[in-house]
Amino acid sequence: MPNATEPSSTISFASSSYLSNCSSAYYAPVAAPSPPVRPAAPDGGTNLEVLSLSKLSSNLERLLVDTEFDCTDAEIMVEGAPVGVHRCILAARSRFFRELFSRGGSGGAPREGKPRFDMDELVPGGRVGREAFMVFLSYLYTGKLKPAPQDVSICVDRFCAHDACPPAIGFAVELMYASSVFQIVELVSLLQRRLLNFVEKALVEDVIPILQVASHSKLNQLLSHCVQRVARSDLDDIALEKKLPQEVADEIRSLRRTSQPKESNVTVDPVHEKRIKRIHRALDSDDVELVKLLLNESGVNLDDTYALHYAAAYCDSKVIAELLDLGSANVNLKNDKGYTPLHVAAMRREPKVIVSLLTKGASALETAADGQNAVRICRRLTRAKDYFTRTEQGQESNKNKLCIDILEREMRRNPMVGEDAVTSPLLADDLHMKLLYLENRVAFARLFFPAEAKVAMEIAHADTTSEFTGLPKSRSSSNLRDVDLNETPVVQNKRLRSRVDALTKTVELGRRYFPNCSQVLDKFLEDDLPDLFYLQKGNPDEQKIKKLRFCELKEDVKKAFSKDKAGSLLSGLSSLSSSSSSPKD
């Protein structure tokens, strides 16, 4: 583990005494200030006011979660199931609901005299799921924003740090739609900061939902960041046209034209481009016969137009099957981004398209430029809820899980399958980002409950792998002593993957045995820790505020630890805990 006196790209702590003593050497040179104290009333009115507000928040939350006595007076249908609400509370907190309820009537047939409204009609496209709506309601009732439920905010890719994967982004986007449409300004502001943090971390394809909600909600700052991010990327014009509002797509194209150097003007054959667009329009019309006619007349072929990629992304599965039957397309052809048609189908998560490609020889082992194969792409897009929820007999299987199962079965058919075969340098960079997050998260876990974290690391064999301290110095300097000339890309990938596996298992053990503590860590890392040097950055006043926030975190950890210790899941590790497990005052 890193020495506290040595520079490192991760945060390391020697003992839990740093947490209990905010004036220790760790916080030098600026001592943490005492929290501001409001003058108390002679009768202790300030404390009574805080206690009363806290009790009011808890009592209102019971109205939302208590199923023994239902006193709701309206229902909102979300994903086909009713959610009971109290119109007086929603009307008091939201002008949108006040105007909706004042108009009278209901969006559907009332049940037991309760008016019923449909989320599909309240929010464009019904873009707010049940879990996101329940968290939103909890905020309206209590004034507190709960952490995102893990089953809908993390993916099932075991190499993912879950700090900017599609489920995490998707949940925040759903909350933003609810907050914007229902006009909760303070929550919009909070979520906009969270989404801004996602924009630079996420893959450009995953920025599209953020851009869409920013455009819909007229969040100019967030929209500007998304536009700049997409304009710098290699996202193709077809995706811009299909997924973005016309004015936003035009702005991105304009930015790209102005940012290109004059000497790098790429000559484009307008006739060739026109032929490609005509074939794509024929595919949009599901007219494969017209595609054949255009191919014969134009002199281009399916590979020239990336027809399989286009159909895998946007067309019906029958169109894919008919194109494949023509037998003139390379089913494993890679486009400019390194994606095969199967990679594109995995992003779409349509089982029929995936099966059609596999039966015609598509390879599940092919990797994209970032080192991901089709099953990893699909896993990264799939929520834990969709993958692990048990399907009852006769119930339709979740498409995401079905796609993963199909691809994994295909990979098991090939004895050469193995992630060690991937040697892309971009994959190593991706692992660097994941490792930096995991190392930092485990370092905080070791600070808050060192004995338990040590046990989890030993079980996961994290102590037998070498710690990752950031990008090699050789990338930014010429010091050859820092370079291991005997380490090939394959060996480096094995070393990085071994550390990722160990730290990922450590975090998973933490989530299992310390779920409440893990939620506190998740929220802190998501909201308050934009980078690894959080406490060292900023002017002295900013550092004081940050360190004060870190000290206040002790109380949250203590409460969470008490809840975890009272739970049955801790029984397996309780005998191994030490007196330093719970942070001291």
Coordinates of C-alpha atoms in Angstrom, one line a residue:
M1 CA 0.0 0.0 0.0
P2 CA 1.3 3.6 -0.6
N3 CA 3.4 5.3 2.0
A4 CA 1.7 8.4 3.5
T5 CA 4.8 10.5 2.8
E6 CA 5.1 9.5 -0.9
P7 CA 3.2 11.3 -3.7
S8 CA 0.5 9.2 -5.3
S9 CA -2.5 9.6 -7.5
T10 CA -4.7 7.9 -4.9
I11 CA -5.6 8.9 -1.4
S12 CA -4.0 6.8 1.3
F13 CA -4.4 7.0 5.1
A14 CA -2.4 5.3 7.8
S15 CA -5.1 4.9 10.4
S16 CA -8.6 6.0 11.4
S17 CA -7.2 8.6 13.8
Y18 CA -7.2 11.0 10.8
L19 CA -10.9 10.8 10.6
S20 CA -11.5 11.4 14.3
N21 CA -9.1 14.3 14.6
C22 CA -9.7 17.0 12.0
S23 CA -6.7 19.1 13.2
S24 CA -4.2 16.3 12.5
A25 CA -1.3 16.6 10.2
Y26 CA -3.3 15.3 7.3
Y27 CA -5.3 18.5 7.2
A28 CA -2.2 20.8 7.4
P29 CA -1.5 23.6 6.6
V30 CA -5.1 24.8 7.1
A31 CA -6.9 23.8 10.2
A32 CA -10.6 22.9 9.8
P33 CA -12.8 25.7 11.1
S34 CA -15.5 25.0 13.6
P35 CA -19.0 24.8 12.1
P36 CA -21.0 28.0 12.3
V37 CA -23.3 28.0 15.4
R38 CA -26.6 29.8 15.2
P39 CA -27.4 31.7 18.4
A40 CA -29.8 29.6 20.4
A41 CA -32.9 30.9 21.8
P42 CA -33.0 31.1 25.7
D43 CA -35.3 28.1 25.7
G44 CA -33.3 26.1 23.2
G45 CA -35.6 27.1 20.4
T46 CA -33.0 26.5 17.7
N47 CA -32.5 22.8 18.6
L48 CA -36.3 22.3 19.0
E49 CA -36.8 23.8 15.5
V50 CA -34.3 21.4 14.0
L51 CA -35.8 18.5 15.8
S52 CA -39.3 19.5 14.8
L53 CA -38.3 19.8 11.1
S54 CA -36.6 16.4 11.2
K55 CA -39.6 14.8 12.8
L56 CA -41.9 16.4 10.3
S57 CA -39.8 15.1 7.5
S58 CA -39.9 11.5 8.9
N59 CA -43.6 11.7 9.5
L60 CA -44.3 12.8 5.9
E61 CA -42.0 10.0 4.6
R62 CA -44.2 7.5 6.5
L63 CA -47.1 8.7 4.5
L64 CA -45.3 7.7 1.4
V65 CA -43.9 4.3 2.5
D66 CA -46.5 3.1 5.0
T67 CA -48.6 0.4 3.4
E68 CA -50.7 -0.5 6.5
F69 CA -52.8 2.7 6.3
D70 CA -53.3 4.1 2.8
C71 CA -54.5 7.7 3.0
T72 CA -53.5 8.7 -0.6
D73 CA -56.1 10.6 -2.6
A74 CA -54.7 10.2 -6.2
E75 CA -52.7 7.8 -8.3
I76 CA -50.1 8.2 -11.0
M77 CA -49.5 5.3 -13.3
V78 CA -45.8 4.6 -13.8
E79 CA -44.7 1.6 -15.9
G80 CA -48.1 0.1 -15.7
A81 CA -48.4 0.2 -11.9
P82 CA -50.2 2.8 -9.8
V83 CA -48.3 5.0 -7.3
G84 CA -50.4 6.6 -4.6
V85 CA -49.8 10.3 -3.9
H86 CA -51.3 13.0 -1.7
R87 CA -52.5 15.9 -3.8
C88 CA -52.2 18.4 -0.9
I89 CA -48.4 17.7 -0.6
L90 CA -47.7 17.7 -4.3
A91 CA -49.7 20.9 -4.9
A92 CA -47.9 22.6 -2.0
R93 CA -44.4 21.6 -3.4
S94 CA -45.0 22.0 -7.1
R95 CA -46.8 24.6 -9.2
F96 CA -47.2 22.0 -12.0
F97 CA -49.2 19.7 -9.7
R98 CA -51.1 22.6 -8.2
E99 CA -52.3 23.7 -11.6
L100 CA -53.0 20.0 -12.7
F101 CA -55.1 19.3 -9.7
S102 CA -56.9 22.6 -9.8
R103 CA -58.3 21.8 -13.2
G104 CA -60.1 18.8 -11.8
G105 CA -60.8 15.5 -13.6
S106 CA -58.2 12.7 -14.1
G107 CA -56.1 11.2 -16.8
G108 CA -57.9 7.9 -16.5
A109 CA -60.7 6.0 -14.9
P110 CA -60.6 6.6 -11.1
R111 CA -60.3 3.8 -8.7
E112 CA -62.3 4.0 -5.4
G113 CA -62.9 7.6 -6.2
K114 CA -59.3 8.5 -6.6
P115 CA -58.3 10.5 -9.8
R116 CA -55.7 8.7 -11.8
F117 CA -53.0 10.3 -14.0
D118 CA -50.6 8.7 -16.4
M119 CA -46.8 9.4 -16.4
D120 CA -46.8 8.9 -20.2
E121 CA -49.0 12.0 -20.5
L122 CA -47.4 14.1 -17.7
V123 CA -43.8 13.6 -19.0
P124 CA -42.9 13.5 -22.7
G125 CA -42.6 9.8 -23.6
G126 CA -43.0 8.7 -20.0
R127 CA -39.3 9.1 -19.5
V128 CA -39.5 8.7 -15.7
G129 CA -39.3 5.2 -14.3
R130 CA -40.9 3.9 -11.1
E131 CA -37.7 4.0 -9.0
A132 CA -36.8 7.5 -10.2
F133 CA -40.3 8.7 -9.5
M134 CA -40.2 7.2 -6.0
V135 CA -36.9 9.0 -5.2
F136 CA -38.5 12.2 -6.6
L137 CA -41.6 11.8 -4.4
S138 CA -39.4 11.2 -1.4
Y139 CA -37.7 14.5 -2.0
L140 CA -41.0 16.3 -2.3
Y141 CA -42.2 14.8 1.0
T142 CA -39.0 15.0 3.1
G143 CA -36.8 17.6 1.4
K144 CA -34.0 15.1 1.3
L145 CA -32.6 13.4 -1.8
K146 CA -32.1 9.7 -1.3
P147 CA -29.2 7.9 -3.0
A148 CA -30.0 6.2 -6.3
P149 CA -31.1 2.6 -5.8
Q150 CA -28.2 0.4 -6.9
D151 CA -30.3 -2.1 -8.9
V152 CA -31.3 0.7 -11.4
S153 CA -28.1 2.8 -11.3
I154 CA -25.3 0.3 -11.9
C155 CA -24.6 -1.9 -14.8
V156 CA -23.6 -5.6 -14.8
D157 CA -20.2 -5.1 -16.4
R158 CA -17.8 -6.4 -13.7
F159 CA -15.0 -4.1 -15.0
C160 CA -17.2 -0.9 -14.7
A161 CA -16.5 1.6 -11.9
H162 CA -20.2 2.6 -12.2
D163 CA -19.3 6.3 -12.0
A164 CA -20.6 7.1 -15.5
C165 CA -22.1 4.0 -17.0
P166 CA -25.4 4.2 -18.9
P167 CA -27.6 3.1 -16.0
A168 CA -26.1 5.7 -13.7
I169 CA -26.6 8.4 -16.3
G170 CA -30.1 7.1 -17.2
F171 CA -31.3 7.3 -13.6
A172 CA -30.1 10.9 -13.2
V173 CA -31.7 11.8 -16.5
E174 CA -35.0 10.4 -15.4
L175 CA -34.8 12.4 -12.2
M176 CA -34.0 15.5 -14.2
Y177 CA -37.0 15.0 -16.5
A178 CA -39.3 14.7 -13.4
S179 CA -37.7 17.7 -11.6
S180 CA -37.9 19.9 -14.8
V181 CA -41.4 19.0 -15.9
F182 CA -42.8 19.2 -12.3
Q183 CA -40.9 22.5 -11.7
I184 CA -38.8 21.7 -8.7
V185 CA -36.1 24.3 -9.3
E186 CA -33.7 23.4 -6.5
L187 CA -33.6 19.8 -7.5
V188 CA -33.0 20.8 -11.2
S189 CA -29.9 22.8 -10.1
L190 CA -28.6 19.9 -8.0
L191 CA -29.1 17.3 -10.8
Q192 CA -27.6 19.7 -13.4
R193 CA -24.3 19.7 -11.5
R194 CA -24.4 15.9 -11.3
L195 CA -25.0 15.5 -15.0
L196 CA -22.2 18.0 -15.8
N197 CA -19.9 15.7 -14.0
F198 CA -21.0 12.8 -16.3
V199 CA -20.4 14.7 -19.5
E200 CA -16.6 14.4 -19.7
K201 CA -16.4 10.9 -18.1
A202 CA -19.0 9.1 -20.2
L203 CA -18.6 7.7 -23.7
V204 CA -20.0 10.1 -26.3
E205 CA -22.9 7.7 -27.1
D206 CA -23.9 8.0 -23.4
V207 CA -23.9 11.8 -23.5
I208 CA -26.8 11.8 -25.9
P209 CA -29.5 11.2 -23.3
I210 CA -28.0 14.1 -21.2
L211 CA -28.0 16.3 -24.2
Q212 CA -31.7 15.4 -24.9
V213 CA -32.9 16.3 -21.4
A214 CA -30.8 19.5 -21.4
S215 CA -32.4 20.5 -24.7
H216 CA -35.9 19.6 -23.5
S217 CA -35.5 21.4 -20.1
K218 CA -33.7 24.4 -21.6
L219 CA -30.6 24.0 -19.4
N220 CA -28.3 26.2 -21.3
Q221 CA -25.1 25.5 -19.3
L222 CA -25.6 21.7 -19.5
L223 CA -26.6 21.9 -23.1
S224 CA -23.5 23.9 -24.1
H225 CA -21.2 21.4 -22.4
C226 CA -22.9 18.5 -24.1
V227 CA -22.7 20.2 -27.5
Q228 CA -19.0 20.9 -27.1
R229 CA -18.4 17.3 -26.0
V230 CA -20.2 15.8 -29.0
A231 CA -18.6 18.3 -31.5
R232 CA -15.1 17.1 -30.3
S233 CA -16.1 13.5 -30.8
D234 CA -16.3 11.2 -33.8
L235 CA -20.0 10.7 -33.5
D236 CA -21.3 10.3 -37.1
D237 CA -23.8 12.6 -38.9
I238 CA -26.3 9.8 -39.1
A239 CA -26.5 9.5 -35.3
L240 CA -26.8 13.3 -35.0
E241 CA -29.8 13.3 -37.4
K242 CA -31.5 10.3 -35.8
K243 CA -31.1 11.2 -32.1
L244 CA -30.8 14.9 -31.7
P245 CA -33.1 17.9 -32.4
Q246 CA -32.4 19.5 -35.7
E247 CA -31.2 22.8 -34.3
V248 CA -28.8 21.0 -31.9
A249 CA -27.4 18.8 -34.7
D250 CA -26.9 21.9 -36.9
E251 CA -25.0 23.6 -34.1
I252 CA -22.7 20.6 -33.7
R253 CA -21.9 20.5 -37.4
S254 CA -21.2 24.2 -37.4
L255 CA -18.7 23.8 -34.5
R256 CA -17.0 21.0 -36.3
R257 CA -16.6 23.0 -39.5
T258 CA -15.1 26.0 -37.6
S259 CA -12.8 23.9 -35.5
Q260 CA -11.2 22.0 -38.4
P261 CA -7.9 23.4 -39.6
K262 CA -8.1 24.9 -43.2
E263 CA -5.3 22.7 -44.4
S264 CA -7.1 19.5 -43.3
N265 CA -10.1 19.9 -45.5
V266 CA -11.3 16.4 -46.5
T267 CA -12.6 16.1 -50.0
V268 CA -16.0 14.4 -50.1
D269 CA -17.5 13.1 -53.2
P270 CA -21.1 14.5 -53.2
V271 CA -22.3 12.0 -55.7
H272 CA -21.1 9.1 -53.6
E273 CA -22.6 10.6 -50.5
K274 CA -25.9 11.0 -52.3
R275 CA -25.9 7.3 -53.3
I276 CA -25.3 6.3 -49.7
K277 CA -28.1 8.4 -48.4
R278 CA -30.5 7.0 -51.0
I279 CA -29.7 3.4 -49.9
H280 CA -30.2 4.4 -46.2
R281 CA -33.6 5.9 -47.0
A282 CA -34.5 2.7 -48.8
L283 CA -33.6 0.8 -45.6
D284 CA -35.7 3.2 -43.6
S285 CA -38.6 2.2 -45.8
D286 CA -37.9 -1.5 -45.2
D287 CA -37.5 -1.9 -49.0
V288 CA -34.7 -4.3 -49.6
E289 CA -35.7 -4.7 -53.3
L290 CA -35.1 -1.0 -53.8
V291 CA -31.7 -1.4 -52.1
K292 CA -30.8 -4.1 -54.6
L293 CA -31.9 -1.9 -57.5
L294 CA -29.9 1.1 -56.2
L295 CA -26.8 -1.1 -55.7
N296 CA -26.9 -2.3 -59.3
E297 CA -27.4 1.3 -60.6
S298 CA -24.9 3.1 -58.5
G299 CA -21.9 0.8 -58.6
V300 CA -21.5 0.8 -54.8
N301 CA -21.8 -2.3 -52.5
L302 CA -23.3 -2.9 -49.1
D303 CA -19.9 -2.6 -47.4
D304 CA -19.3 0.8 -49.0
T305 CA -22.4 2.1 -47.4
Y306 CA -22.0 0.3 -44.1
A307 CA -25.5 -1.0 -44.8
L308 CA -25.4 -3.7 -42.2
H309 CA -24.3 -1.3 -39.5
Y310 CA -27.1 1.1 -40.4
A311 CA -29.7 -1.7 -40.4
A312 CA -28.5 -3.1 -37.2
A313 CA -29.0 0.3 -35.5
Y314 CA -32.2 1.5 -37.0
C315 CA -34.1 -1.1 -39.1
D316 CA -36.5 -4.0 -38.4
S317 CA -35.0 -7.4 -37.8
K318 CA -36.6 -8.7 -41.0
V319 CA -34.6 -6.1 -43.0
I320 CA -31.4 -7.4 -41.4
A321 CA -32.3 -11.0 -42.3
E322 CA -33.0 -10.0 -45.9
L323 CA -29.8 -8.0 -46.2
L324 CA -27.8 -11.0 -44.9
D325 CA -29.5 -13.3 -47.3
L326 CA -28.0 -11.3 -50.2
G327 CA -24.7 -12.7 -49.2
S328 CA -22.7 -9.8 -50.4
A329 CA -21.9 -8.0 -47.1
N330 CA -18.9 -8.6 -44.8
V331 CA -20.7 -9.5 -41.5
N332 CA -17.5 -8.6 -39.5
L333 CA -16.7 -5.4 -41.3
K334 CA -15.6 -2.6 -38.9
N335 CA -16.7 1.0 -39.4
D336 CA -14.6 4.1 -38.8
K337 CA -15.1 3.7 -35.0
G338 CA -14.1 0.1 -35.0
Y339 CA -17.6 -1.3 -34.5
T340 CA -18.8 -4.4 -36.3
P341 CA -22.6 -4.8 -37.0
L342 CA -22.7 -7.1 -34.0
H343 CA -21.3 -4.3 -31.8
V344 CA -24.0 -2.0 -33.1
A345 CA -26.7 -4.6 -32.5
A346 CA -25.4 -5.1 -28.9
M347 CA -25.8 -1.3 -28.3
R348 CA -29.4 -1.6 -29.6
R349 CA -30.1 -4.7 -27.5
E350 CA -32.4 -6.4 -29.9
P351 CA -32.2 -10.2 -29.6
K352 CA -33.6 -11.0 -33.1
V353 CA -30.9 -8.8 -34.8
I354 CA -28.1 -10.3 -32.7
V355 CA -29.2 -13.9 -33.5
S356 CA -29.5 -13.1 -37.3
L357 CA -25.9 -11.8 -37.3
L358 CA -24.6 -14.7 -35.3
T359 CA -26.2 -17.3 -37.6
K360 CA -24.5 -15.6 -40.6
G361 CA -21.1 -15.8 -39.1
A362 CA -20.7 -12.7 -37.0
S363 CA -17.9 -13.1 -34.4
A364 CA -18.7 -12.5 -30.8
L365 CA -15.0 -12.3 -30.1
E366 CA -14.3 -9.2 -32.2
T367 CA -13.4 -6.2 -30.2
A368 CA -13.9 -2.5 -30.9
A369 CA -11.2 0.2 -30.8
D370 CA -11.8 0.6 -27.0
G371 CA -11.2 -3.2 -26.4
Q372 CA -14.9 -4.1 -25.7
N373 CA -16.6 -7.0 -27.3
A374 CA -20.3 -7.3 -27.9
V375 CA -21.2 -8.9 -24.6
R376 CA -19.3 -6.3 -22.6
I377 CA -21.1 -3.5 -24.6
C378 CA -24.4 -5.1 -23.7
R379 CA -23.5 -5.6 -20.1
R380 CA -22.4 -2.0 -19.7
L381 CA -25.9 -0.9 -21.0
T382 CA -27.8 -3.3 -18.8
R383 CA -29.1 -2.4 -15.3
A384 CA -28.6 -4.8 -12.4
K385 CA -32.4 -4.9 -12.0
D386 CA -33.0 -6.0 -15.6
Y387 CA -30.3 -8.7 -15.3
F388 CA -30.8 -10.2 -11.9
T389 CA -34.6 -10.0 -11.5
R390 CA -36.0 -13.5 -11.8
T391 CA -38.3 -14.2 -14.7
E392 CA -41.4 -16.1 -13.6
Q393 CA -42.7 -19.0 -15.7
G394 CA -44.6 -17.7 -18.7
Q395 CA -43.3 -14.2 -18.2
E396 CA -41.4 -12.6 -21.1
S397 CA -37.7 -12.5 -20.6
N398 CA -36.0 -9.1 -20.3
K399 CA -34.4 -8.2 -23.7
N400 CA -31.2 -7.0 -22.1
K401 CA -30.6 -10.2 -20.2
L402 CA -31.6 -12.3 -23.2
C403 CA -29.0 -10.5 -25.4
I404 CA -26.3 -11.1 -22.8
D405 CA -27.2 -14.8 -22.5
I406 CA -27.1 -15.3 -26.3
L407 CA -23.7 -13.6 -26.7
E408 CA -22.2 -15.4 -23.7
R409 CA -23.4 -18.8 -25.1
E410 CA -21.8 -17.9 -28.4
M411 CA -18.5 -17.0 -26.8
R412 CA -18.4 -20.2 -24.8
R413 CA -18.6 -22.1 -28.1
N414 CA -15.2 -20.8 -29.0
P415 CA -12.3 -22.3 -26.8
M416 CA -10.1 -19.4 -27.8
V417 CA -12.3 -16.9 -26.0
G418 CA -10.5 -14.9 -23.4
E419 CA -10.2 -11.2 -22.4
D420 CA -6.4 -11.6 -22.3
A421 CA -6.3 -11.6 -26.1
V422 CA -7.2 -7.9 -26.0
T423 CA -4.1 -5.7 -26.4
S424 CA -5.6 -2.4 -27.5
P425 CA -3.8 0.6 -26.0
L426 CA -7.2 2.3 -25.6
L427 CA -8.3 -0.5 -23.4
A428 CA -5.4 0.1 -21.1
D429 CA -6.4 3.8 -20.8
D430 CA -9.9 2.7 -20.0
L431 CA -8.6 0.4 -17.2
H432 CA -6.5 3.3 -15.9
M433 CA -9.6 5.4 -15.3
K434 CA -11.4 2.5 -13.6
L435 CA -8.4 1.8 -11.4
L436 CA -8.1 5.4 -10.3
Y437 CA -11.7 5.4 -9.2
L438 CA -11.5 2.0 -7.5
E439 CA -8.2 2.8 -5.7
N440 CA -9.6 6.1 -4.4
R441 CA -12.9 4.4 -3.3
V442 CA -11.1 1.6 -1.4
A443 CA -8.8 4.2 0.2
F444 CA -11.8 6.0 1.7
A445 CA -13.2 2.6 2.8
R446 CA -10.0 1.9 4.6
L447 CA -10.2 5.3 6.3
F448 CA -13.7 4.8 7.6
F449 CA -13.6 1.2 8.7
P450 CA -10.0 -0.1 8.3
A451 CA -10.3 -3.5 9.9
E452 CA -13.3 -4.5 7.8
A453 CA -11.8 -3.1 4.7
K454 CA -8.6 -5.1 5.4
V455 CA -10.7 -8.3 5.7
A456 CA -12.5 -7.5 2.4
M457 CA -9.2 -6.9 0.6
E458 CA -7.7 -10.1 1.9
I459 CA -10.8 -12.1 0.8
A460 CA -10.6 -10.5 -2.6
H461 CA -6.8 -11.0 -2.7
A462 CA -6.3 -7.3 -3.3
D463 CA -3.3 -7.3 -1.1
T464 CA -1.5 -9.7 -3.5
T465 CA -1.8 -7.3 -6.5
S466 CA 0.3 -4.2 -7.0
E467 CA -1.3 -0.9 -6.3
F468 CA -2.1 1.3 -9.3
T469 CA -0.6 4.8 -8.8
G470 CA -1.7 6.5 -12.0
L471 CA -0.3 6.8 -15.5
P472 CA 3.4 6.0 -15.9
K473 CA 5.7 9.0 -15.6
S474 CA 7.4 7.9 -18.8
R475 CA 4.4 9.3 -20.7
S476 CA 5.2 12.8 -19.6
S477 CA 9.0 12.5 -19.1
S478 CA 12.0 10.9 -20.5
N479 CA 13.1 9.1 -17.3
L480 CA 13.7 5.6 -18.6
R481 CA 14.2 4.2 -15.1
D482 CA 10.4 4.5 -14.6
V483 CA 9.7 2.3 -17.6
D484 CA 9.6 -1.5 -17.4
L485 CA 11.0 -2.4 -20.9
N486 CA 10.1 -6.1 -20.4
E487 CA 6.4 -5.4 -19.8
T488 CA 4.5 -6.0 -23.1
P489 CA 1.0 -4.7 -23.6
V490 CA -0.4 -8.2 -22.9
V491 CA 1.5 -8.4 -19.6
Q492 CA 0.4 -4.9 -18.7
N493 CA -3.2 -5.7 -19.4
K494 CA -3.0 -8.8 -17.3
R495 CA -1.6 -6.8 -14.4
L496 CA -4.2 -4.1 -14.7
R497 CA -7.0 -6.6 -15.0
S498 CA -5.8 -8.5 -12.0
R499 CA -5.9 -5.3 -9.9
V500 CA -9.3 -4.3 -11.3
D501 CA -10.8 -7.8 -10.4
A502 CA -9.4 -7.6 -6.9
L503 CA -10.6 -4.1 -6.2
T504 CA -14.0 -4.7 -7.8
K505 CA -14.5 -7.8 -5.6
T506 CA -13.4 -5.7 -2.6
V507 CA -16.1 -3.0 -3.4
E508 CA -18.7 -5.7 -4.0
L509 CA -18.0 -7.2 -0.6
G510 CA -18.3 -3.8 0.9
R511 CA -21.7 -3.3 -0.8
R512 CA -22.9 -6.7 0.5
Y513 CA -21.8 -6.4 4.1
F514 CA -21.9 -2.6 4.5
P515 CA -24.7 -1.4 2.2
N516 CA -25.5 1.8 4.2
C517 CA -21.8 2.7 4.5
S518 CA -21.4 2.0 0.8
Q519 CA -24.2 4.4 0.0
V520 CA -22.6 7.2 2.0
L521 CA -19.3 6.6 0.2
D522 CA -21.1 6.5 -3.2
K523 CA -22.8 9.8 -2.6
F524 CA -19.7 11.5 -1.3
L525 CA -17.6 10.4 -4.3
E526 CA -20.4 11.3 -6.7
D527 CA -21.3 14.8 -5.3
D528 CA -18.2 16.0 -3.5
L529 CA -15.2 14.4 -5.0
P530 CA -14.8 15.4 -8.7
D531 CA -11.2 14.4 -8.8
L532 CA -8.5 12.7 -6.7
F533 CA -7.0 15.9 -5.4
Y534 CA -10.2 17.3 -4.0
L535 CA -8.9 18.4 -0.6
Q536 CA -5.7 20.0 -2.0
K537 CA -7.3 22.2 -4.6
G538 CA -8.8 25.7 -4.3
N539 CA -7.9 28.7 -2.2
P540 CA -7.6 28.5 1.6
D541 CA -11.3 29.4 2.2
E542 CA -12.4 26.7 -0.3
Q543 CA -10.2 24.2 1.4
K544 CA -11.6 25.0 4.8
I545 CA -15.1 24.4 3.5
K546 CA -14.1 21.1 1.9
K547 CA -12.4 19.9 5.0
L548 CA -15.3 20.9 7.1
R549 CA -17.6 18.8 4.8
F550 CA -15.2 15.9 5.2
C551 CA -15.3 16.1 9.0
E552 CA -19.1 16.3 8.9
L553 CA -19.1 13.1 6.9
K554 CA -18.0 11.3 10.1
E555 CA -21.5 11.5 11.5
D556 CA -23.1 10.1 8.3
V557 CA -20.6 7.2 8.4
K558 CA -21.2 6.5 12.1
K559 CA -25.0 6.3 11.6
A560 CA -24.6 4.1 8.5
F561 CA -22.1 1.8 10.3
S562 CA -24.6 1.4 13.2
K563 CA -27.3 0.4 10.8
D564 CA -25.0 -2.1 9.0
K565 CA -23.8 -3.5 12.3
A566 CA -27.4 -4.1 13.4
G567 CA -28.1 -5.9 10.2
S568 CA -27.9 -9.7 9.8
L569 CA -25.5 -9.4 6.9
L570 CA -22.7 -8.2 9.1
S571 CA -22.6 -11.4 11.2
G572 CA -20.0 -13.0 8.9
L573 CA -17.5 -10.2 9.5
S574 CA -18.5 -8.9 13.0
S575 CA -16.0 -11.2 14.7
L576 CA -13.2 -9.7 12.6
S577 CA -14.0 -6.1 13.3
S578 CA -11.8 -4.0 15.6
S579 CA -12.3 -1.0 17.9
S580 CA -11.3 1.2 15.1
S581 CA -14.0 -0.1 12.8
S582 CA -16.4 2.7 13.7
P583 CA -15.2 6.3 13.4
K584 CA -14.6 8.0 16.7
D585 CA -15.8 11.4 17.8

